[in-house]
């Protein structure tokens, strides 16, 4: 297991963890009291942890404030023991997680924007494939992402742009003296989510007396594919984001990576590019074209790595490349791959390189295919297919297994070897389908053992875990301190136990993790203690298992 060399410093949030809440208090009661002490409309969201849904408070919860100033005031009052609520002093501590993820500062929450999706066709020109108005924009540098809420066909979608995928961000002054528009050039497409609401969607705020939120968040986001008719998001590599609000603070743009400003104007042209395939973006190529597959793959790879523009690949360029020999094309493709910027006129560039090669009178190198065969190397072309678009990768050089090919293997003459190959192939396919591992942050791999004391009832388990170097991700309300031992915790509450490997739905059980003084004194740690009571001993069903909340 890889251990990071250093831990990132957690970023402050406007949320606090609240302890010592009276058991009879609801979210509305706590909201009224805190706003009377801190200030009106100072709280955005609030939740009190409960044993069951909307029933039996645990006396702890979280409060998300509108501003950091309100949070600071609340922490000060708590430290001075001035938050006395129904004979209970509320104890407030910092929380690293928000109840509702949203921008920390008001200036980063914009509600009236215009978004253009497309790809550049020149240094100061962009082909626009799709435009959305009235876009709700959330800039969250603390989470390294930008969220854009767009409406399309009566549905609400969210485009999530990760900061790590931004290759360049350029600020433009669209009819203003200060930047009010931003051009984002992306390495990969944004993640797309669709808003789902209705009776089948669990609304954790409406009708829950232990939860409160100022805004309406009675919906959930579900990952989806490109929802546009012409696959505009899949074709797009750039997004031009215009801010319409007059009170906009242009310093928001400075939080984007690789940001720079320009005095030039960006020309927006209506684009009509449409790929003939459902898988986008792929360059258009006639069926009667003589361009080899390897060269066509290279062209698509250059487009996907932003070395050439998608709109600049036309029939004239394809015909010119088809007329060249293999080695000349390899030299030109290599030069294009090494470019540090996008080439918007590849046809002109190829003609220039051909002229340079003819002047140098460069000697013809041995065939690339022959060099690969002589060195037992094969050229592997890979394609990465995502929910939005395709990326052509490579070609990469790999060692090939040429012995079977050189010996002219015939399946009919070697039935045993043929059977072995089929069995190996079937095993690999089965392994891909069945051994899908999902990382669960709030989980541990533990050994199961039997409760020899007989104190546990059927459906109960005893779990005592060792603290890790990183801070535990289990909720504080589920962890019980051990007297005289600061290195372990005892988990109390609902846990999900799965058999390892988990191959059947029956291998998943929901059990109650309980505290027992007798089992604590035995010093059992990093294991699951199962009861021996019940119709069937739970210990028989599990060996090594995962636990998660």
Coordinates of C-alpha atoms in Angstrom, one line a residue, residues 140-141 143-148 159-167 185-192 256-257:
X140 CA -15.2 26.4 -5.6
X141 CA -11.4 26.7 -5.4
X143 CA -12.7 21.9 -3.7
X144 CA -10.7 22.5 -7.0
X145 CA -13.8 22.6 -9.2
X146 CA -16.3 24.7 -11.1
X147 CA -20.0 23.7 -11.2
X148 CA -22.2 25.0 -14.0
X159 CA -21.3 20.3 -15.7
X160 CA -18.5 19.8 -13.2
X161 CA -15.1 21.0 -14.4
X162 CA -12.1 19.9 -12.3
X163 CA -9.3 22.4 -11.9
X164 CA -6.7 19.7 -12.7
X165 CA -8.2 19.3 -16.2
X166 CA -7.8 23.0 -17.1
X167 CA -5.0 23.5 -19.5
X185 CA -9.4 25.0 -22.4
X186 CA -9.8 21.5 -21.0
X187 CA -7.7 18.4 -21.2
X188 CA -10.7 16.2 -20.5
X189 CA -14.5 16.7 -20.8
X190 CA -16.5 17.9 -17.7
X191 CA -18.4 15.4 -15.7
X192 CA -22.2 15.6 -16.4
X256 CA -8.4 29.4 -11.7
X257 CA -5.2 27.6 -12.6

